[in-house]
Amino acid sequence: MAVAARVAYVLWVLGPVRSGLDAIWYQLQGGSILAGTGYVVPTSLFEGELTPTAAFPPVYPAYQALWQWMFGPGATAVRMAGVVPGVVTVVLVAILGRALADARVGLLAAGAVALSPTLVAADSSTMSENLTVPLVLAALVLAHRVLTKGIGWTSVIALGAVCGVAVLTRQDLALIVVLVALPAVLASAGTGMRARLSAAALVVLVVVAVVGPWMWRNHRAVGTYAVSTISPSSALAGSNCDATFGGPGLGSWSFPCVVDATPTGGEPEVEVADAQRTRATEYVRTHLSGVPLVLAARTSRVWAAWDPRDLARRDADETRRYGWQVVSRPLDAVLAVVGVIGLVRLGRRRAWGWEWLIVAAPLVMVSVSAAASYGNPRFNVTALPVLSIGAASLLTGLIDAKRSDAAVRDDPVNRP
């Protein structure tokens, strides 16, 4: 079901849509890695002199290189790269739903995720969200196991490794280490404090071991210890300017603002990133009175509580189909409300303690990321699986209650 939905979407819905700039960047970067020219500025592939880059984190381009090696570099082929992560996501949702509720909830949530218009579009967009969703889910599954079953060193190492890979896919996912991995280990059931502290240290050590070599490479190649350079700085420059602090672009992102904040003298990548961050910081400092309204707009946008036509128009720049997005955005807004209600009811019924970490962390990460950058609904994809579990739990609860009422009415002993 998940495979069929994604293949059909690529072939019949997304077919005529041109790839966005980020998607083209990832496609070219994957091709460069595959060709052996390495992690370089894609435009330098056509200029004769290769220029090293750390513009974006490396995991998704590496995945694209592997996919292109197996299936080729064509536009349709690279858009199909999201099929495998999409299937993995469905499986992990079923596992997490069963752990948090029961098998029925897990299966229902997995079915919803398999056919989710937003996740289908994200998996076909040739962007890093392909991988962030299953990586976050894998971290949640492992964290729940450590939290409820006790310290298992294999699980702890796997948790640290998954978190490290997640950071190298989108650097804002470093929040998952703080919000999920470390609290789950430190609150692990039936484990002594010394073992929990040792496990927490091991998680950090594994994350550093995964992320550290890439940061060292960036220091050697472009002159900075960072996971990425242009990706976060352009997000800040494009979201902190006149076009996004008021008017129809309130709380969103503007490419012209990035252009205005970017030096044009051929400066090194690190200097460009510094200039973009400086422009954004200065703008915020001189427009503090507008920050509360902008933060509210960013939050509303990221949870799709905004004009779906405006959101869809902006989605169209990121390898999405306008009509598809117009339909999917209101569904996301409804799922956010229904999912939270279902999670709260489920948590109360099962008397969750630290398990709340597992369900709340994706929601917090999405909100924090949007507040710190800009309100793009594609950022909420990491939370949609957990919200689907909440919605599935609410639905099964309502069905059970209706069946129980019907059984009481049909019982002769209880008839008036």
CSV table of C-alpha atoms in Angstrom, one decimal:
chain,number,residue,atom,x,y,z
A,1,MET,CA,0.0,0.0,0.0
A,2,ALA,CA,2.8,2.5,0.9
A,3,VAL,CA,4.8,1.5,-2.1
A,4,ALA,CA,1.8,1.7,-4.5
A,5,ALA,CA,0.8,5.2,-3.2
A,6,ARG,CA,4.3,6.6,-3.6
A,7,VAL,CA,4.9,5.2,-7.0
A,8,ALA,CA,1.5,6.3,-8.3
A,9,TYR,CA,2.1,9.8,-6.8
A,10,VAL,CA,5.5,10.1,-8.6
A,11,LEU,CA,4.3,8.9,-11.9
A,12,TRP,CA,0.8,10.5,-12.2
A,13,VAL,CA,0.7,13.4,-9.7
A,14,LEU,CA,4.2,14.7,-9.5
A,15,GLY,CA,5.3,13.9,-13.1
A,16,PRO,CA,4.9,17.4,-14.7
A,17,VAL,CA,6.2,19.3,-11.6
A,18,ARG,CA,9.7,20.8,-11.9
A,19,SER,CA,12.1,20.0,-9.2
A,20,GLY,CA,12.8,22.7,-6.6
A,21,LEU,CA,16.3,24.1,-6.0
A,22,ASP,CA,17.0,22.0,-2.9
A,23,ALA,CA,15.9,18.8,-4.8
A,24,ILE,CA,18.2,19.7,-7.7
A,25,TRP,CA,21.0,20.4,-5.2
A,26,TYR,CA,20.6,17.0,-3.6
A,27,GLN,CA,20.3,15.2,-6.9
A,28,LEU,CA,23.5,16.8,-8.2
A,29,GLN,CA,25.4,16.2,-5.0
A,30,GLY,CA,24.4,12.6,-4.9
A,31,GLY,CA,25.7,12.3,-8.5
A,32,SER,CA,28.9,14.0,-7.5
A,33,ILE,CA,29.5,11.5,-4.7
A,34,LEU,CA,28.7,8.6,-7.0
A,35,ALA,CA,31.1,9.9,-9.6
A,36,GLY,CA,33.9,10.2,-7.0
A,37,THR,CA,34.2,14.0,-7.2
A,38,GLY,CA,33.0,14.2,-3.6
A,39,TYR,CA,31.0,16.6,-1.6
A,40,VAL,CA,31.5,19.8,-3.6
A,41,VAL,CA,29.4,22.8,-4.7
A,42,PRO,CA,27.2,21.4,-7.4
A,43,THR,CA,27.7,24.3,-9.8
A,44,SER,CA,31.5,23.8,-9.6
A,45,LEU,CA,31.0,20.5,-11.4
A,46,PHE,CA,30.4,22.5,-14.5
A,47,GLU,CA,33.1,25.1,-13.9
A,48,GLY,CA,36.3,23.1,-14.1
A,49,GLU,CA,37.5,23.7,-10.5
A,50,LEU,CA,35.8,21.7,-7.8
A,51,THR,CA,34.9,23.6,-4.6
A,52,PRO,CA,34.4,21.7,-1.3
A,53,THR,CA,31.2,22.5,0.5
A,54,ALA,CA,29.4,21.9,3.8
A,55,ALA,CA,26.2,23.7,2.7
A,56,PHE,CA,23.9,20.8,3.7
A,57,PRO,CA,24.3,17.8,6.0
A,58,PRO,CA,25.7,14.8,4.2
A,59,VAL,CA,23.4,11.8,4.9
A,60,TYR,CA,20.7,12.5,2.3
A,61,PRO,CA,23.2,13.2,-0.5
A,62,ALA,CA,25.0,10.0,0.4
A,63,TYR,CA,21.7,8.1,0.2
A,64,GLN,CA,21.0,9.7,-3.1
A,65,ALA,CA,24.4,8.5,-4.4
A,66,LEU,CA,23.5,5.0,-3.3
A,67,TRP,CA,20.1,5.2,-4.9
A,68,GLN,CA,21.4,6.6,-8.2
A,69,TRP,CA,24.0,3.9,-8.3
A,70,MET,CA,21.2,1.3,-8.2
A,71,PHE,CA,18.5,3.0,-10.2
A,72,GLY,CA,20.1,5.9,-12.2
A,73,PRO,CA,20.1,9.7,-11.9
A,74,GLY,CA,16.9,10.5,-13.8
A,75,ALA,CA,14.3,12.8,-12.2
A,76,THR,CA,11.8,10.0,-11.9
A,77,ALA,CA,14.3,7.6,-10.5
A,78,VAL,CA,15.6,10.0,-7.8
A,79,ARG,CA,12.0,10.9,-6.8
A,80,MET,CA,11.4,7.2,-6.2
A,81,ALA,CA,14.2,7.2,-3.5
A,82,GLY,CA,11.6,8.0,-0.9
A,83,VAL,CA,9.8,4.7,-1.4
A,84,VAL,CA,12.1,2.7,0.9
A,85,PRO,CA,12.1,5.2,3.7
A,86,GLY,CA,8.3,5.4,3.4
A,87,VAL,CA,8.0,1.7,3.9
A,88,VAL,CA,10.3,1.7,6.8
A,89,THR,CA,8.3,4.5,8.3
A,90,VAL,CA,5.1,2.5,8.1
A,91,VAL,CA,6.7,-0.5,9.8
A,92,LEU,CA,8.1,1.6,12.6
A,93,VAL,CA,4.7,3.3,13.2
A,94,ALA,CA,3.2,-0.1,13.6
A,95,ILE,CA,5.9,-1.1,16.1
A,96,LEU,CA,5.6,2.2,18.1
A,97,GLY,CA,1.8,2.2,18.0
A,98,ARG,CA,1.8,-1.3,19.4
A,99,ALA,CA,4.3,-0.4,22.2
A,100,LEU,CA,2.3,2.7,23.2
A,101,ALA,CA,-1.2,1.3,22.8
A,102,ASP,CA,-1.9,-2.1,21.2
A,103,ALA,CA,-1.5,-3.9,17.9
A,104,ARG,CA,-4.8,-2.7,16.5
A,105,VAL,CA,-3.8,1.0,17.0
A,106,GLY,CA,-0.4,0.3,15.5
A,107,LEU,CA,-1.8,-1.2,12.4
A,108,LEU,CA,-4.4,1.5,12.0
A,109,ALA,CA,-1.8,4.2,12.4
A,110,ALA,CA,0.5,2.5,10.0
A,111,GLY,CA,-2.3,2.4,7.4
A,112,ALA,CA,-2.9,6.1,7.8
A,113,VAL,CA,0.8,6.9,7.4
A,114,ALA,CA,1.0,4.7,4.3
A,115,LEU,CA,-1.7,6.8,2.6
A,116,SER,CA,-1.0,10.2,4.3
A,117,PRO,CA,-1.0,12.8,1.5
A,118,THR,CA,1.7,14.9,3.2
A,119,LEU,CA,4.0,12.0,3.9
A,120,VAL,CA,3.5,10.6,0.3
A,121,ALA,CA,4.5,14.1,-1.0
A,122,ALA,CA,7.5,14.4,1.3
A,123,ASP,CA,8.8,10.9,0.4
A,124,SER,CA,8.7,11.9,-3.3
A,125,SER,CA,10.2,15.4,-3.0
A,126,THR,CA,13.9,14.5,-3.3
A,127,MET,CA,14.6,16.2,0.0
A,128,SER,CA,16.0,15.2,3.4
A,129,GLU,CA,12.5,14.6,4.9
A,130,ASN,CA,12.7,11.3,3.1
A,131,LEU,CA,15.0,10.1,5.9
A,132,THR,CA,14.3,12.3,8.9
A,133,VAL,CA,10.9,10.7,9.5
A,134,PRO,CA,12.1,7.1,9.8
A,135,LEU,CA,15.2,8.2,11.7
A,136,VAL,CA,13.1,10.0,14.3
A,137,LEU,CA,10.7,7.1,14.6
A,138,ALA,CA,13.6,4.6,15.0
A,139,ALA,CA,15.0,6.8,17.8
A,140,LEU,CA,11.6,6.9,19.5
A,141,VAL,CA,11.2,3.1,19.3
A,142,LEU,CA,14.7,2.5,20.7
A,143,ALA,CA,14.1,5.1,23.4
A,144,HIS,CA,10.8,3.5,24.4
A,145,ARG,CA,12.5,0.2,24.7
A,146,VAL,CA,15.3,1.5,26.9
A,147,LEU,CA,12.8,3.5,29.0
A,148,THR,CA,10.4,0.6,29.7
A,149,LYS,CA,12.7,-2.5,29.5
A,150,GLY,CA,15.8,-1.2,31.1
A,151,ILE,CA,19.3,-0.6,29.9
A,152,GLY,CA,20.4,-2.8,27.1
A,153,TRP,CA,23.7,-1.8,25.9
A,154,THR,CA,23.0,-2.8,22.3
A,155,SER,CA,19.8,-0.6,22.4
A,156,VAL,CA,21.8,2.2,23.9
A,157,ILE,CA,24.5,2.1,21.2
A,158,ALA,CA,21.9,1.8,18.5
A,159,LEU,CA,20.0,4.8,20.0
A,160,GLY,CA,23.1,7.0,19.9
A,161,ALA,CA,24.0,5.9,16.4
A,162,VAL,CA,20.5,6.7,15.1
A,163,CYS,CA,20.5,10.1,16.8
A,164,GLY,CA,23.9,10.8,15.2
A,165,VAL,CA,22.7,9.9,11.7
A,166,ALA,CA,19.6,12.0,12.3
A,167,VAL,CA,21.8,15.0,13.1
A,168,LEU,CA,23.8,14.5,9.9
A,169,THR,CA,20.5,14.5,8.0
A,170,ARG,CA,19.0,17.6,9.5
A,171,GLN,CA,21.0,19.4,12.2
A,172,ASP,CA,18.0,20.6,14.1
A,173,LEU,CA,17.4,17.0,15.0
A,174,ALA,CA,20.1,17.4,17.6
A,175,LEU,CA,17.1,18.2,19.8
A,176,ILE,CA,16.2,14.5,19.8
A,177,VAL,CA,19.4,13.8,21.8
A,178,VAL,CA,18.3,16.2,24.5
A,179,LEU,CA,14.6,15.6,24.4
A,180,VAL,CA,14.4,11.8,23.9
A,181,ALA,CA,17.6,9.9,24.1
A,182,LEU,CA,19.2,11.2,27.3
A,183,PRO,CA,15.9,11.5,29.3
A,184,ALA,CA,14.9,7.9,28.3
A,185,VAL,CA,18.3,6.5,29.4
A,186,LEU,CA,18.3,8.5,32.6
A,187,ALA,CA,14.8,7.4,33.5
A,188,SER,CA,15.2,3.8,32.4
A,189,ALA,CA,13.1,1.3,34.4
A,190,GLY,CA,14.8,-1.0,36.9
A,191,THR,CA,18.3,0.3,36.4
A,192,GLY,CA,20.7,1.7,39.0
A,193,MET,CA,21.9,5.3,38.8
A,194,ARG,CA,25.5,4.3,37.9
A,195,ALA,CA,24.3,2.2,34.9
A,196,ARG,CA,22.0,5.0,33.8
A,197,LEU,CA,24.8,7.6,33.9
A,198,SER,CA,27.1,5.3,32.1
A,199,ALA,CA,24.5,4.7,29.4
A,200,ALA,CA,23.9,8.5,29.0
A,201,ALA,CA,27.6,9.0,28.6
A,202,LEU,CA,27.7,6.2,26.0
A,203,VAL,CA,24.9,7.8,24.0
A,204,VAL,CA,26.7,11.1,23.9
A,205,LEU,CA,30.0,9.3,23.0
A,206,VAL,CA,28.3,7.4,20.1
A,207,VAL,CA,26.6,10.6,18.8
A,208,VAL,CA,30.0,12.4,18.8
A,209,ALA,CA,31.7,9.4,17.1
A,210,VAL,CA,29.1,9.6,14.3
A,211,VAL,CA,29.0,13.4,13.9
A,212,GLY,CA,32.5,14.3,14.8
A,213,PRO,CA,34.3,13.0,11.7
A,214,TRP,CA,32.0,15.0,9.4
A,215,MET,CA,32.6,18.2,11.5
A,216,TRP,CA,36.4,17.6,11.4
A,217,ARG,CA,36.1,17.2,7.6
A,218,ASN,CA,34.3,20.5,7.4
A,219,HIS,CA,37.0,22.2,9.4
A,220,ARG,CA,39.6,20.9,7.0
A,221,ALA,CA,37.6,21.5,3.8
A,222,VAL,CA,35.8,24.8,4.4
A,223,GLY,CA,37.2,26.1,7.7
A,224,THR,CA,34.5,25.5,10.3
A,225,TYR,CA,33.5,22.9,12.8
A,226,ALA,CA,29.8,22.7,11.8
A,227,VAL,CA,27.3,20.1,10.5
A,228,SER,CA,26.3,22.5,7.8
A,229,THR,CA,26.8,26.1,6.8
A,230,ILE,CA,24.5,27.6,4.2
A,231,SER,CA,21.4,25.5,5.1
A,232,PRO,CA,20.9,27.1,8.6
A,233,SER,CA,22.2,30.6,7.7
A,234,SER,CA,20.0,30.9,4.6
A,235,ALA,CA,17.0,29.8,6.7
A,236,LEU,CA,17.7,32.6,9.1
A,237,ALA,CA,18.4,35.2,6.5
A,238,GLY,CA,15.2,34.3,4.6
A,239,SER,CA,12.9,34.4,7.6
A,240,ASN,CA,14.1,37.5,9.4
A,241,CYS,CA,13.4,40.4,7.0
A,242,ASP,CA,10.6,42.8,6.1
A,243,ALA,CA,8.9,40.3,3.8
A,244,THR,CA,8.5,37.8,6.6
A,245,PHE,CA,7.8,40.2,9.5
A,246,GLY,CA,4.6,41.4,8.0
A,247,GLY,CA,2.3,41.2,5.0
A,248,PRO,CA,1.3,37.9,3.2
A,249,GLY,CA,4.7,36.3,4.0
A,250,LEU,CA,4.4,36.8,7.7
A,251,GLY,CA,6.1,33.9,9.5
A,252,SER,CA,7.4,32.4,6.2
A,253,TRP,CA,10.6,32.5,4.2
A,254,SER,CA,11.7,34.7,1.3
A,255,PHE,CA,14.4,33.9,-1.2
A,256,PRO,CA,14.9,37.5,-2.2
A,257,CYS,CA,15.8,38.2,1.5
A,258,VAL,CA,18.5,35.5,1.2
A,259,VAL,CA,19.9,37.2,-1.9
A,260,ASP,CA,20.0,40.6,-0.2
A,261,ALA,CA,21.9,39.1,2.7
A,262,THR,CA,24.4,37.3,0.6
A,263,PRO,CA,27.8,38.9,-0.4
A,264,THR,CA,28.4,39.0,-4.1
A,265,GLY,CA,32.2,39.2,-4.2
A,266,GLY,CA,33.0,35.5,-4.4
A,267,GLU,CA,33.6,35.2,-0.6
A,268,PRO,CA,34.2,31.7,0.9
A,269,GLU,CA,31.2,29.7,2.0
A,270,VAL,CA,31.9,30.3,5.7
A,271,GLU,CA,32.0,34.0,5.2
A,272,VAL,CA,28.7,33.9,3.2
A,273,ALA,CA,27.1,32.0,6.1
A,274,ASP,CA,28.4,34.4,8.7
A,275,ALA,CA,27.1,37.4,6.7
A,276,GLN,CA,23.7,35.8,6.4
A,277,ARG,CA,23.5,35.1,10.1
A,278,THR,CA,24.7,38.6,10.9
A,279,ARG,CA,22.0,40.2,8.8
A,280,ALA,CA,19.3,38.0,10.4
A,281,THR,CA,20.6,38.7,13.9
A,282,GLU,CA,20.7,42.5,13.3
A,283,TYR,CA,17.2,42.5,11.8
A,284,VAL,CA,15.7,40.7,14.8
A,285,ARG,CA,17.6,42.9,17.2
A,286,THR,CA,16.1,46.0,15.6
A,287,HIS,CA,12.6,44.6,15.2
A,288,LEU,CA,12.0,42.9,18.6
A,289,SER,CA,8.5,44.3,18.9
A,290,GLY,CA,7.4,42.2,15.9
A,291,VAL,CA,8.9,38.9,17.2
A,292,PRO,CA,5.8,37.7,19.2
A,293,LEU,CA,3.5,38.0,16.1
A,294,VAL,CA,6.1,36.3,13.9
A,295,LEU,CA,6.5,33.4,16.3
A,296,ALA,CA,2.8,32.9,16.4
A,297,ALA,CA,2.6,33.0,12.6
A,298,ARG,CA,5.5,30.5,12.3
A,299,THR,CA,3.8,28.1,14.7
A,300,SER,CA,0.4,28.4,12.9
A,301,ARG,CA,2.1,27.8,9.5
A,302,VAL,CA,4.1,24.8,10.6
A,303,TRP,CA,0.9,23.1,11.9
A,304,ALA,CA,-1.0,24.1,8.7
A,305,ALA,CA,-3.4,26.4,10.6
A,306,TRP,CA,-3.1,28.9,7.8
A,307,ASP,CA,-4.6,29.7,4.5
A,308,PRO,CA,-4.0,26.4,2.6
A,309,ARG,CA,-3.7,28.2,-0.7
A,310,ASP,CA,-0.8,30.3,0.5
A,311,LEU,CA,0.9,27.2,2.0
A,312,ALA,CA,0.4,25.3,-1.2
A,313,ARG,CA,1.8,28.0,-3.3
A,314,ARG,CA,5.0,28.0,-1.3
A,315,ASP,CA,5.0,24.2,-1.3
A,316,ALA,CA,5.1,24.3,-5.1
A,317,ASP,CA,8.6,25.6,-4.9
A,318,GLU,CA,9.7,22.4,-3.1
A,319,THR,CA,8.8,19.7,-5.7
A,320,ARG,CA,5.1,19.5,-4.7
A,321,ARG,CA,1.9,19.7,-6.7
A,322,TYR,CA,-0.3,22.7,-5.8
A,323,GLY,CA,-3.6,20.9,-5.9
A,324,TRP,CA,-2.4,18.0,-3.9
A,325,GLN,CA,-1.0,20.4,-1.2
A,326,VAL,CA,-4.2,22.4,-1.1
A,327,VAL,CA,-6.1,19.3,0.0
A,328,SER,CA,-3.4,17.9,2.3
A,329,ARG,CA,-2.8,21.0,4.4
A,330,PRO,CA,-6.3,21.1,6.0
A,331,LEU,CA,-6.0,17.4,6.7
A,332,ASP,CA,-2.7,18.1,8.6
A,333,ALA,CA,-4.4,20.8,10.7
A,334,VAL,CA,-7.3,18.4,11.6
A,335,LEU,CA,-4.8,15.6,12.4
A,336,ALA,CA,-2.8,17.9,14.7
A,337,VAL,CA,-5.9,18.5,16.8
A,338,VAL,CA,-7.4,15.0,16.7
A,339,GLY,CA,-4.0,13.4,17.3
A,340,VAL,CA,-3.2,15.5,20.4
A,341,ILE,CA,-6.6,14.7,21.8
A,342,GLY,CA,-6.1,11.0,21.2
A,343,LEU,CA,-2.6,11.0,22.7
A,344,VAL,CA,-3.8,12.7,25.8
A,345,ARG,CA,-6.7,10.2,26.3
A,346,LEU,CA,-4.3,7.3,25.6
A,347,GLY,CA,-1.7,8.6,28.0
A,348,ARG,CA,-4.3,9.0,30.8
A,349,ARG,CA,-5.8,5.6,30.2
A,350,ARG,CA,-2.4,3.9,30.3
A,351,ALA,CA,-1.1,6.1,33.1
A,352,TRP,CA,2.0,7.1,31.1
A,353,GLY,CA,5.0,8.5,33.1
A,354,TRP,CA,8.1,9.2,31.2
A,355,GLU,CA,6.5,7.7,28.1
A,356,TRP,CA,5.1,11.2,27.5
A,357,LEU,CA,8.6,12.0,26.3
A,358,ILE,CA,8.2,9.7,23.4
A,359,VAL,CA,5.0,11.3,22.1
A,360,ALA,CA,5.7,14.9,23.0
A,361,ALA,CA,9.2,15.2,21.7
A,362,PRO,CA,8.4,15.3,18.0
A,363,LEU,CA,5.7,17.9,18.6
A,364,VAL,CA,8.2,20.0,20.6
A,365,MET,CA,10.9,19.6,18.0
A,366,VAL,CA,8.7,20.7,15.2
A,367,SER,CA,7.5,23.8,17.1
A,368,VAL,CA,11.0,24.8,18.2
A,369,SER,CA,12.4,24.4,14.8
A,370,ALA,CA,9.7,26.5,13.2
A,371,ALA,CA,10.0,29.2,15.9
A,372,ALA,CA,13.8,29.3,15.4
A,373,SER,CA,13.6,29.4,11.6
A,374,TYR,CA,10.3,29.8,9.7
A,375,GLY,CA,6.9,28.2,9.5
A,376,ASN,CA,6.9,25.6,6.8
A,377,PRO,CA,4.4,22.7,7.1
A,378,ARG,CA,6.9,20.3,5.6
A,379,PHE,CA,8.8,20.5,8.9
A,380,ASN,CA,5.8,18.8,10.7
A,381,VAL,CA,6.3,15.5,8.9
A,382,THR,CA,8.4,14.1,11.8
A,383,ALA,CA,5.4,14.5,14.1
A,384,LEU,CA,2.7,13.2,11.8
A,385,PRO,CA,3.4,9.5,12.7
A,386,VAL,CA,2.9,10.1,16.4
A,387,LEU,CA,-0.2,12.2,15.8
A,388,SER,CA,-1.5,9.3,13.6
A,389,ILE,CA,-1.1,7.0,16.6
A,390,GLY,CA,-3.1,9.4,18.7
A,391,ALA,CA,-5.8,9.6,16.1
A,392,ALA,CA,-5.9,5.8,15.7
A,393,SER,CA,-6.2,5.4,19.4
A,394,LEU,CA,-9.1,7.9,19.6
A,395,LEU,CA,-10.9,6.1,16.8
A,396,THR,CA,-10.5,2.7,18.2
A,397,GLY,CA,-11.7,4.0,21.6
A,398,LEU,CA,-14.8,5.5,20.1
A,399,ILE,CA,-15.5,2.2,18.2
A,400,ASP,CA,-15.1,0.2,21.4
A,401,ALA,CA,-17.4,2.5,23.3
A,402,LYS,CA,-20.1,2.3,20.6
A,403,ARG,CA,-19.9,-1.5,20.6
A,404,SER,CA,-20.1,-1.6,24.4
A,405,ASP,CA,-23.2,0.6,24.4
A,406,ALA,CA,-24.7,-1.6,21.7
A,407,ALA,CA,-24.0,-4.7,23.8
A,408,VAL,CA,-25.6,-3.2,26.8
A,409,ARG,CA,-28.7,-2.3,24.8
A,410,ASP,CA,-29.0,-5.8,23.4
A,411,ASP,CA,-28.5,-7.5,26.7
A,412,PRO,CA,-32.0,-8.6,28.0
A,413,VAL,CA,-30.9,-8.2,31.6
A,414,ASN,CA,-30.1,-4.5,31.1
A,415,ARG,CA,-33.2,-3.7,29.1
A,416,PRO,CA,-35.7,-1.3,30.8
